[in-house]
Amino acid sequence: MTVMEQRGAYRPSPPPAWQPRTDPAPLLPDAEPYRVLGTEAAAQADPALLRRLYAELVRGRRYNAQATALTKQGRLAVYPSSTGQEACEVAAALALEDRDWLFPSYRDTLAAVARGLDPVQALTLLRGDWHTGYDPREHRVAPLCTPLATQLPHAVGLAHAARLKGDDVVALAMVGDGGTSEGDFHEALNFAAVWQAPVVFLVQNNGFAISVPLAKQTAAPSLAHKAVGYGMPGRLVDGNDAAAVHEVLSGAVRHAREGGGPTLIEAVTYRVEAHTNADDATRYRGDAEVETWRGHDPIALLEHELTERGLLDEAGIQAARDAAETMAADLRERMNQDPVLDPMDLFAHVYADPTPQLREQQDLLRAELAAGHEEGAQR
Ligand SMILES: Cc1ncc(C[n+]2csc(CCOP(=O)(O)OP(=O)(O)O)c2C)c(N)n1
């Protein structure tokens, strides 16, 4: 049969019926970031929760200032401040139950501390010690993660495993706007949605990835819109409104716990200080922009709401500041003590069975240390 004869035998038929696997409409984020403070919704917020959030915000800002001061005194190698982002940090910690897990990035020290981690232990890594400084299982806080977005697949894995085991656990993973460009972000969200894992992704859009502004990071309408492509809901929230972030996060945590699957939340906020103490932000952004954001400050916003409603007075404000000062003094004092480190620890936890080369180096260092001790003793 000729080719033309074969083609003549073919009768096109209509394609099989197609419909989207999920209705995309309910997954879409709102057009505007969700707000509570200064709106009618604020009347519904629990006064005790608002006061707790306020105390934690004040403590968090003082922590940031103290940690930054410690970098200048040579006590910390580096510190990525979350000043201006305290509402996201604190609400993330308070939206979780004790049995849940937090997967923070390097910027999320405050979330870890608000969850109960010792303020000094939370800084151990940043003062150049070789380990995380804390037992992740104690407060269910994974290591503060420096490689961008690698904490996201870890969170999905833990959440999925917990679900398979029948544990009632939710994982909350935090990431920056820059981290959303990493492959790990894509893989984590895809797996989370396919498996309907009980995980909540919180993107703190603070405007910059070091010097790279959001406009050079993504062409998406918002980072929350990215959720739709994976088949999970995307939520947009004012990241400086502690009550709003807490409400949206709590809703997503509840949804995940009830078997509803993952949510991606974009919290719109601003990194008021430089990327770290080693960065000069004046090289890539103007003062006017920073000042605009200082006018939408998370502590001032909540303080205004609380005082307007008679839920906080001068004495309450002073009490929060005093508690923050006590924490800072303790942090200063303990961070000023020299840690006792054993150089031989360099070889610990590298391999279960050290390689011949490592053993050789280990012996060399041991001999050098012993010689140094003898020399010191003779002097
Ligand atoms: C995989 C990886 N690539 C690059 C870096 C270097 N790096 C450290 S912080 C940073 C910017 C991250 O910005 P963003 O995710 O927006 O978080 P932010 O620092 O603003 O909280 C980069 C590129 C890194 N730590 N890990």
Coordinates of C-alpha atoms and ligand atoms in Angstrom, one line a residue:
M1 CA 0.0 0.0 0.0
T2 CA 1.3 3.5 -0.9
V3 CA 1.8 6.1 1.7
M4 CA -1.0 8.1 0.2
E5 CA -3.3 5.1 0.4
Q6 CA -2.4 4.6 4.1
R7 CA -3.2 8.3 4.9
G8 CA -6.5 7.9 3.1
A9 CA -7.5 5.2 5.6
Y10 CA -7.0 7.5 8.6
R11 CA -10.2 9.2 9.9
P12 CA -9.5 11.9 12.5
S13 CA -11.7 11.6 15.6
P14 CA -12.3 14.3 18.3
P15 CA -9.6 14.3 21.1
P16 CA -10.5 12.5 24.4
A17 CA -12.5 14.8 26.8
W18 CA -10.2 17.1 28.7
Q19 CA -10.8 19.0 31.9
P20 CA -8.4 20.6 34.5
R21 CA -7.4 18.2 37.3
T22 CA -8.1 20.9 39.8
D23 CA -10.2 24.0 39.6
P24 CA -7.6 26.7 39.6
A25 CA -9.9 29.5 40.8
P26 CA -9.9 28.6 44.6
L27 CA -6.1 28.2 44.5
L28 CA -5.5 31.8 43.4
P29 CA -4.3 34.3 45.9
D30 CA -6.2 37.4 46.8
A31 CA -5.4 40.5 44.7
E32 CA -4.2 42.4 47.8
P33 CA -2.2 41.1 50.8
Y34 CA -4.6 40.1 53.6
R35 CA -4.6 42.5 56.6
V36 CA -6.1 42.5 60.0
L37 CA -4.6 45.4 62.0
G38 CA -6.4 48.7 61.3
T39 CA -9.4 46.8 59.7
E40 CA -12.7 45.5 61.0
A41 CA -11.2 42.0 61.3
A42 CA -9.0 43.2 64.2
A43 CA -12.0 43.1 66.5
Q44 CA -12.2 39.3 66.1
A45 CA -8.5 38.8 67.1
D46 CA -7.9 37.3 70.5
P47 CA -6.5 40.1 72.9
A48 CA -4.3 37.6 74.7
L49 CA -2.8 36.4 71.4
L50 CA -2.2 40.0 70.3
R51 CA -0.4 40.8 73.6
R52 CA 1.8 37.7 73.3
L53 CA 2.7 38.6 69.7
Y54 CA 3.6 42.1 70.8
A55 CA 5.9 40.9 73.6
E56 CA 7.6 38.5 71.2
L57 CA 8.0 41.2 68.5
V58 CA 9.7 43.6 71.0
R59 CA 11.9 40.8 72.3
G60 CA 12.8 39.8 68.7
R61 CA 13.8 43.2 67.7
R62 CA 16.0 43.6 70.7
Y63 CA 17.6 40.2 69.9
N64 CA 18.4 41.3 66.4
A65 CA 20.0 44.5 67.7
Q66 CA 22.1 42.6 70.3
A67 CA 23.2 39.9 67.8
T68 CA 24.3 42.6 65.3
A69 CA 26.2 44.3 68.1
L70 CA 27.9 41.0 68.9
T71 CA 29.3 40.9 65.3
K72 CA 30.9 44.2 65.9
Q73 CA 32.6 42.9 69.0
G74 CA 34.0 39.9 67.2
R75 CA 31.7 37.5 69.1
L76 CA 29.7 36.5 66.0
A77 CA 31.2 35.8 62.6
V78 CA 28.0 37.1 60.9
Y79 CA 24.4 37.8 61.6
P80 CA 21.5 38.1 59.1
S81 CA 19.1 40.4 60.9
S82 CA 15.3 40.1 60.5
T83 CA 14.6 43.6 61.7
G84 CA 11.3 44.6 60.0
Q85 CA 10.4 41.0 59.5
E86 CA 9.7 40.1 63.1
A87 CA 5.9 39.6 62.5
C88 CA 6.6 36.7 60.1
E89 CA 9.2 35.2 62.5
V90 CA 7.1 35.3 65.6
A91 CA 3.8 34.3 63.9
A92 CA 5.5 31.3 62.3
A93 CA 6.5 30.0 65.7
L94 CA 3.2 30.7 67.4
A95 CA 1.1 29.2 64.7
L96 CA 2.6 25.7 65.4
E97 CA 1.8 23.1 68.0
D98 CA 4.7 21.6 70.1
R99 CA 4.5 18.4 68.0
D100 CA 5.0 20.2 64.7
W101 CA 8.3 20.9 63.0
L102 CA 9.9 24.2 61.9
F103 CA 12.4 24.3 59.0
P104 CA 14.0 27.7 59.2
S105 CA 16.6 29.5 56.9
Y106 CA 19.6 31.3 58.3
R107 CA 17.4 34.5 58.7
D108 CA 14.9 32.8 60.9
T109 CA 16.7 32.8 64.3
L110 CA 13.8 34.7 65.9
A111 CA 11.3 32.0 64.8
A112 CA 13.5 29.4 66.4
V113 CA 13.9 31.4 69.6
A114 CA 10.2 32.1 69.8
R115 CA 9.7 28.4 69.6
G116 CA 11.7 27.9 72.7
L117 CA 15.3 27.5 71.5
D118 CA 18.0 28.9 73.8
P119 CA 19.0 32.3 72.4
V120 CA 22.7 31.4 72.7
Q121 CA 22.3 28.0 71.1
A122 CA 20.5 29.6 68.2
L123 CA 23.7 31.6 67.5
T124 CA 26.3 28.9 67.9
L125 CA 26.6 28.2 64.1
L126 CA 27.0 31.9 63.4
R127 CA 29.9 32.2 65.8
G128 CA 31.8 29.7 63.7
D129 CA 31.3 26.6 65.8
W130 CA 31.3 23.4 63.7
H131 CA 27.8 22.1 64.7
T132 CA 24.3 23.4 64.7
G133 CA 24.5 24.2 68.4
Y134 CA 21.3 22.5 69.4
D135 CA 19.5 19.3 69.2
P136 CA 16.9 19.7 66.4
R137 CA 14.6 17.2 68.1
E138 CA 14.3 19.1 71.4
H139 CA 12.1 21.9 70.1
R140 CA 11.5 20.3 66.7
V141 CA 13.5 23.0 64.9
A142 CA 15.6 21.8 62.0
P143 CA 19.0 23.3 61.6
L144 CA 19.0 27.0 60.5
C145 CA 19.7 26.3 56.8
T146 CA 22.3 28.3 54.9
P147 CA 22.2 26.6 51.5
L148 CA 19.1 28.3 49.9
A149 CA 15.9 26.2 49.9
T150 CA 17.4 22.9 50.8
Q151 CA 15.3 22.9 54.0
L152 CA 12.1 22.7 51.8
P153 CA 12.4 19.1 50.5
H154 CA 13.5 18.1 54.0
A155 CA 10.3 19.6 55.4
V156 CA 8.2 17.8 52.8
G157 CA 10.0 14.5 53.5
L158 CA 9.4 14.8 57.2
A159 CA 5.8 15.8 56.8
H160 CA 5.1 13.0 54.3
A161 CA 6.8 10.4 56.5
A162 CA 4.8 11.6 59.6
R163 CA 1.6 11.2 57.6
L164 CA 2.5 7.7 56.5
K165 CA 3.2 6.8 60.2
G166 CA -0.1 8.3 61.2
D167 CA 1.5 11.1 63.3
D168 CA -0.5 14.3 63.5
V169 CA 2.4 16.5 62.6
V170 CA 2.7 19.6 60.3
A171 CA 6.0 21.0 59.0
L172 CA 6.4 24.7 58.4
A173 CA 9.2 25.6 56.0
M174 CA 10.5 29.2 55.7
V175 CA 12.3 30.6 52.7
G176 CA 13.2 34.0 51.2
D177 CA 12.0 35.4 47.8
G178 CA 15.4 34.6 46.3
G179 CA 15.1 31.0 47.5
T180 CA 12.0 30.6 45.2
S181 CA 14.3 30.5 42.2
E182 CA 16.1 27.4 43.4
G183 CA 15.3 24.0 42.0
D184 CA 14.7 22.7 45.5
F185 CA 11.7 25.1 45.8
H186 CA 10.2 23.6 42.7
E187 CA 10.8 20.0 43.7
A188 CA 9.6 20.5 47.3
L189 CA 6.3 22.1 46.2
N190 CA 5.7 19.6 43.5
F191 CA 6.2 16.6 45.8
A192 CA 4.2 18.2 48.6
A193 CA 1.2 18.8 46.3
V194 CA 1.3 15.4 44.6
W195 CA 1.6 13.6 48.0
Q196 CA -0.8 16.1 49.7
A197 CA 1.9 16.3 52.5
P198 CA 1.0 18.3 55.6
V199 CA 3.5 21.1 55.0
V200 CA 3.1 24.9 54.9
F201 CA 5.6 27.0 52.9
L202 CA 6.1 30.5 54.1
V203 CA 8.0 32.8 51.7
Q204 CA 9.1 36.0 53.3
N205 CA 9.3 38.4 50.4
N206 CA 11.5 41.0 51.9
G207 CA 12.2 42.7 48.6
F208 CA 15.8 41.5 48.0
A209 CA 18.1 38.5 47.6
I210 CA 21.2 40.3 48.9
S211 CA 21.4 43.0 46.2
V212 CA 18.9 41.4 43.7
P213 CA 15.5 43.1 43.8
L214 CA 12.3 41.0 43.3
A215 CA 11.8 42.4 39.8
K216 CA 15.0 40.6 38.7
Q217 CA 14.0 37.4 40.5
T218 CA 10.7 36.6 39.0
A219 CA 8.1 37.7 36.4
A220 CA 5.3 36.0 38.3
P221 CA 2.3 38.2 39.2
S222 CA 3.2 37.4 42.8
L223 CA 5.2 34.6 44.5
A224 CA 1.9 33.3 45.9
H225 CA 0.7 32.7 42.3
K226 CA 3.4 30.1 41.9
A227 CA 1.3 27.8 44.1
V228 CA -1.4 27.4 41.4
G229 CA 1.0 25.7 39.0
Y230 CA 1.7 23.0 41.6
G231 CA -2.0 22.5 42.5
M232 CA -2.0 24.0 46.0
P233 CA -3.5 27.2 47.3
G234 CA -1.5 30.4 47.3
R235 CA -2.1 33.0 49.9
L236 CA -0.9 36.6 50.0
V237 CA -0.5 38.3 53.4
D238 CA 0.9 41.6 54.8
G239 CA 4.0 40.3 56.4
N240 CA 4.3 43.2 58.8
D241 CA 0.8 42.6 60.2
A242 CA 1.5 40.0 63.0
A243 CA -2.2 39.3 63.5
A244 CA -2.8 38.7 59.8
V245 CA 0.3 36.4 59.4
H246 CA -0.7 34.5 62.5
E247 CA -4.3 34.0 61.2
V248 CA -3.2 32.9 57.7
L249 CA -0.5 30.6 58.9
S250 CA -2.8 29.0 61.6
G251 CA -5.4 28.4 58.9
A252 CA -2.9 26.7 56.6
V253 CA -1.5 24.6 59.5
R254 CA -5.1 23.5 60.4
H255 CA -5.8 22.7 56.7
A256 CA -2.6 20.6 56.4
R257 CA -3.4 18.8 59.7
E258 CA -6.9 17.9 58.6
G259 CA -5.5 16.3 55.4
G260 CA -6.1 19.2 53.1
G261 CA -2.5 19.3 51.8
P262 CA 0.1 22.0 51.5
T263 CA -0.3 25.8 51.1
L264 CA 2.2 28.4 49.8
I265 CA 2.0 31.7 51.7
E266 CA 3.8 34.8 50.5
A267 CA 4.2 37.3 53.3
V268 CA 5.0 40.8 51.9
T269 CA 7.6 42.4 54.1
Y270 CA 10.9 44.3 53.9
R271 CA 14.4 43.8 55.1
V272 CA 15.1 47.1 56.9
E273 CA 18.7 46.3 57.5
A274 CA 21.5 45.1 55.2
H275 CA 21.6 41.5 54.1
T276 CA 24.0 40.8 56.9
N277 CA 26.5 42.9 58.9
A278 CA 28.9 42.2 56.0
D279 CA 26.7 43.9 53.4
D280 CA 26.3 47.6 52.4
A281 CA 22.7 48.1 51.4
T282 CA 23.2 51.7 50.3
R283 CA 24.9 50.4 47.2
Y284 CA 21.7 49.0 45.7
R285 CA 18.7 50.8 47.3
G286 CA 17.7 54.3 48.4
D287 CA 16.9 55.7 51.9
A288 CA 13.4 56.8 50.8
E289 CA 12.3 53.2 50.2
V290 CA 13.6 52.1 53.6
E291 CA 11.8 55.1 55.3
T292 CA 8.5 54.2 53.6
W293 CA 8.8 50.7 55.1
R294 CA 9.7 52.0 58.5
G295 CA 6.3 53.8 58.4
H296 CA 4.7 50.3 58.1
D297 CA 6.7 48.8 61.0
P298 CA 5.4 45.6 62.5
I299 CA 5.8 46.6 66.1
A300 CA 4.4 50.1 65.7
L301 CA 1.4 48.7 63.8
L302 CA 0.5 46.2 66.6
E303 CA 1.3 48.7 69.4
H304 CA -1.1 51.2 67.7
E305 CA -3.9 48.7 67.5
L306 CA -3.4 47.5 71.1
T307 CA -3.2 51.0 72.6
E308 CA -6.2 52.3 70.6
R309 CA -8.3 49.4 71.9
G310 CA -7.2 49.9 75.5
L311 CA -5.4 46.5 75.5
L312 CA -1.9 48.0 76.2
D313 CA -0.8 50.9 78.3
E314 CA 2.5 52.6 79.1
A315 CA 3.2 50.1 81.8
G316 CA 2.6 47.2 79.4
I317 CA 4.9 48.7 76.8
Q318 CA 7.6 49.2 79.5
A319 CA 7.2 45.6 80.7
A320 CA 7.7 44.2 77.2
R321 CA 10.8 46.4 76.8
D322 CA 12.2 45.4 80.2
A323 CA 11.7 41.7 79.4
A324 CA 13.6 42.2 76.1
E325 CA 16.4 44.0 77.9
T326 CA 16.8 41.2 80.4
M327 CA 17.0 38.7 77.5
A328 CA 19.6 40.9 75.7
A329 CA 21.8 41.2 78.9
D330 CA 21.8 37.5 79.4
L331 CA 22.6 36.9 75.7
R332 CA 25.5 39.4 75.9
E333 CA 26.9 37.9 79.0
R334 CA 26.8 34.3 77.8
M335 CA 28.1 35.2 74.3
N336 CA 31.0 37.0 75.9
Q337 CA 32.2 33.8 77.5
D338 CA 34.8 32.1 75.4
P339 CA 33.6 28.7 74.2
V340 CA 35.8 25.8 75.1
L341 CA 36.4 24.0 71.8
D342 CA 38.5 20.9 71.1
P343 CA 40.3 21.2 67.8
M344 CA 40.1 17.4 67.5
D345 CA 36.4 17.7 67.0
L346 CA 37.1 18.8 63.4
F347 CA 37.3 15.1 62.6
A348 CA 34.1 14.1 64.4
H349 CA 31.0 13.1 62.5
V350 CA 32.7 13.4 59.1
Y351 CA 32.8 9.7 58.2
A352 CA 31.6 6.7 60.3
D353 CA 35.0 5.1 59.4
P354 CA 37.5 7.9 58.8
T355 CA 39.6 7.6 55.6
P356 CA 43.3 6.9 55.8
Q357 CA 44.0 10.5 54.9
L358 CA 41.8 11.8 57.6
R359 CA 43.4 9.5 60.2
E360 CA 46.8 10.8 59.1
Q361 CA 45.7 14.4 59.5
Q362 CA 44.1 13.6 62.8
D363 CA 47.5 12.1 64.1
L364 CA 49.3 15.1 62.8
L365 CA 47.1 17.6 64.6
R366 CA 47.1 15.5 67.8
A367 CA 51.0 15.6 67.7
E368 CA 51.1 19.3 67.0
L369 CA 48.7 20.0 69.9
A370 CA 50.7 17.9 72.3
A371 CA 53.9 19.6 71.2
G372 CA 52.2 23.0 71.7
H373 CA 51.1 22.0 75.2
E374 CA 54.7 20.9 76.1
E375 CA 56.1 24.1 74.7
G376 CA 53.6 26.1 76.7
A377 CA 54.4 24.2 79.9
Q378 CA 58.2 24.8 79.5
R379 CA 57.7 28.6 79.1
Ligands
LIG1 C1 22.3 27.3 47.1 C2 22.8 28.7 47.5 N1 23.1 29.6 46.5 C3 23.6 30.8 46.9 C4 23.8 31.1 48.2 C5 24.3 32.5 48.6 N2 23.3 33.3 49.1 C6 23.2 33.5 50.5 S1 21.9 34.4 50.9 C7 21.5 34.7 49.3 C8 20.3 35.5 49.0 C9 19.0 34.9 49.5 O1 17.9 35.8 49.4 P1 16.5 35.4 49.8 O2 16.2 34.0 49.5 O3 15.5 36.4 49.3 O4 16.5 35.4 51.4 P2 16.9 36.7 52.4 O5 18.4 36.6 52.6 O6 16.4 37.9 51.8 O7 16.2 36.3 53.7 C10 22.3 34.0 48.5 C11 22.2 34.1 47.0 C12 23.4 30.2 49.2 N3 23.5 30.4 50.5 N4 23.0 29.0 48.8

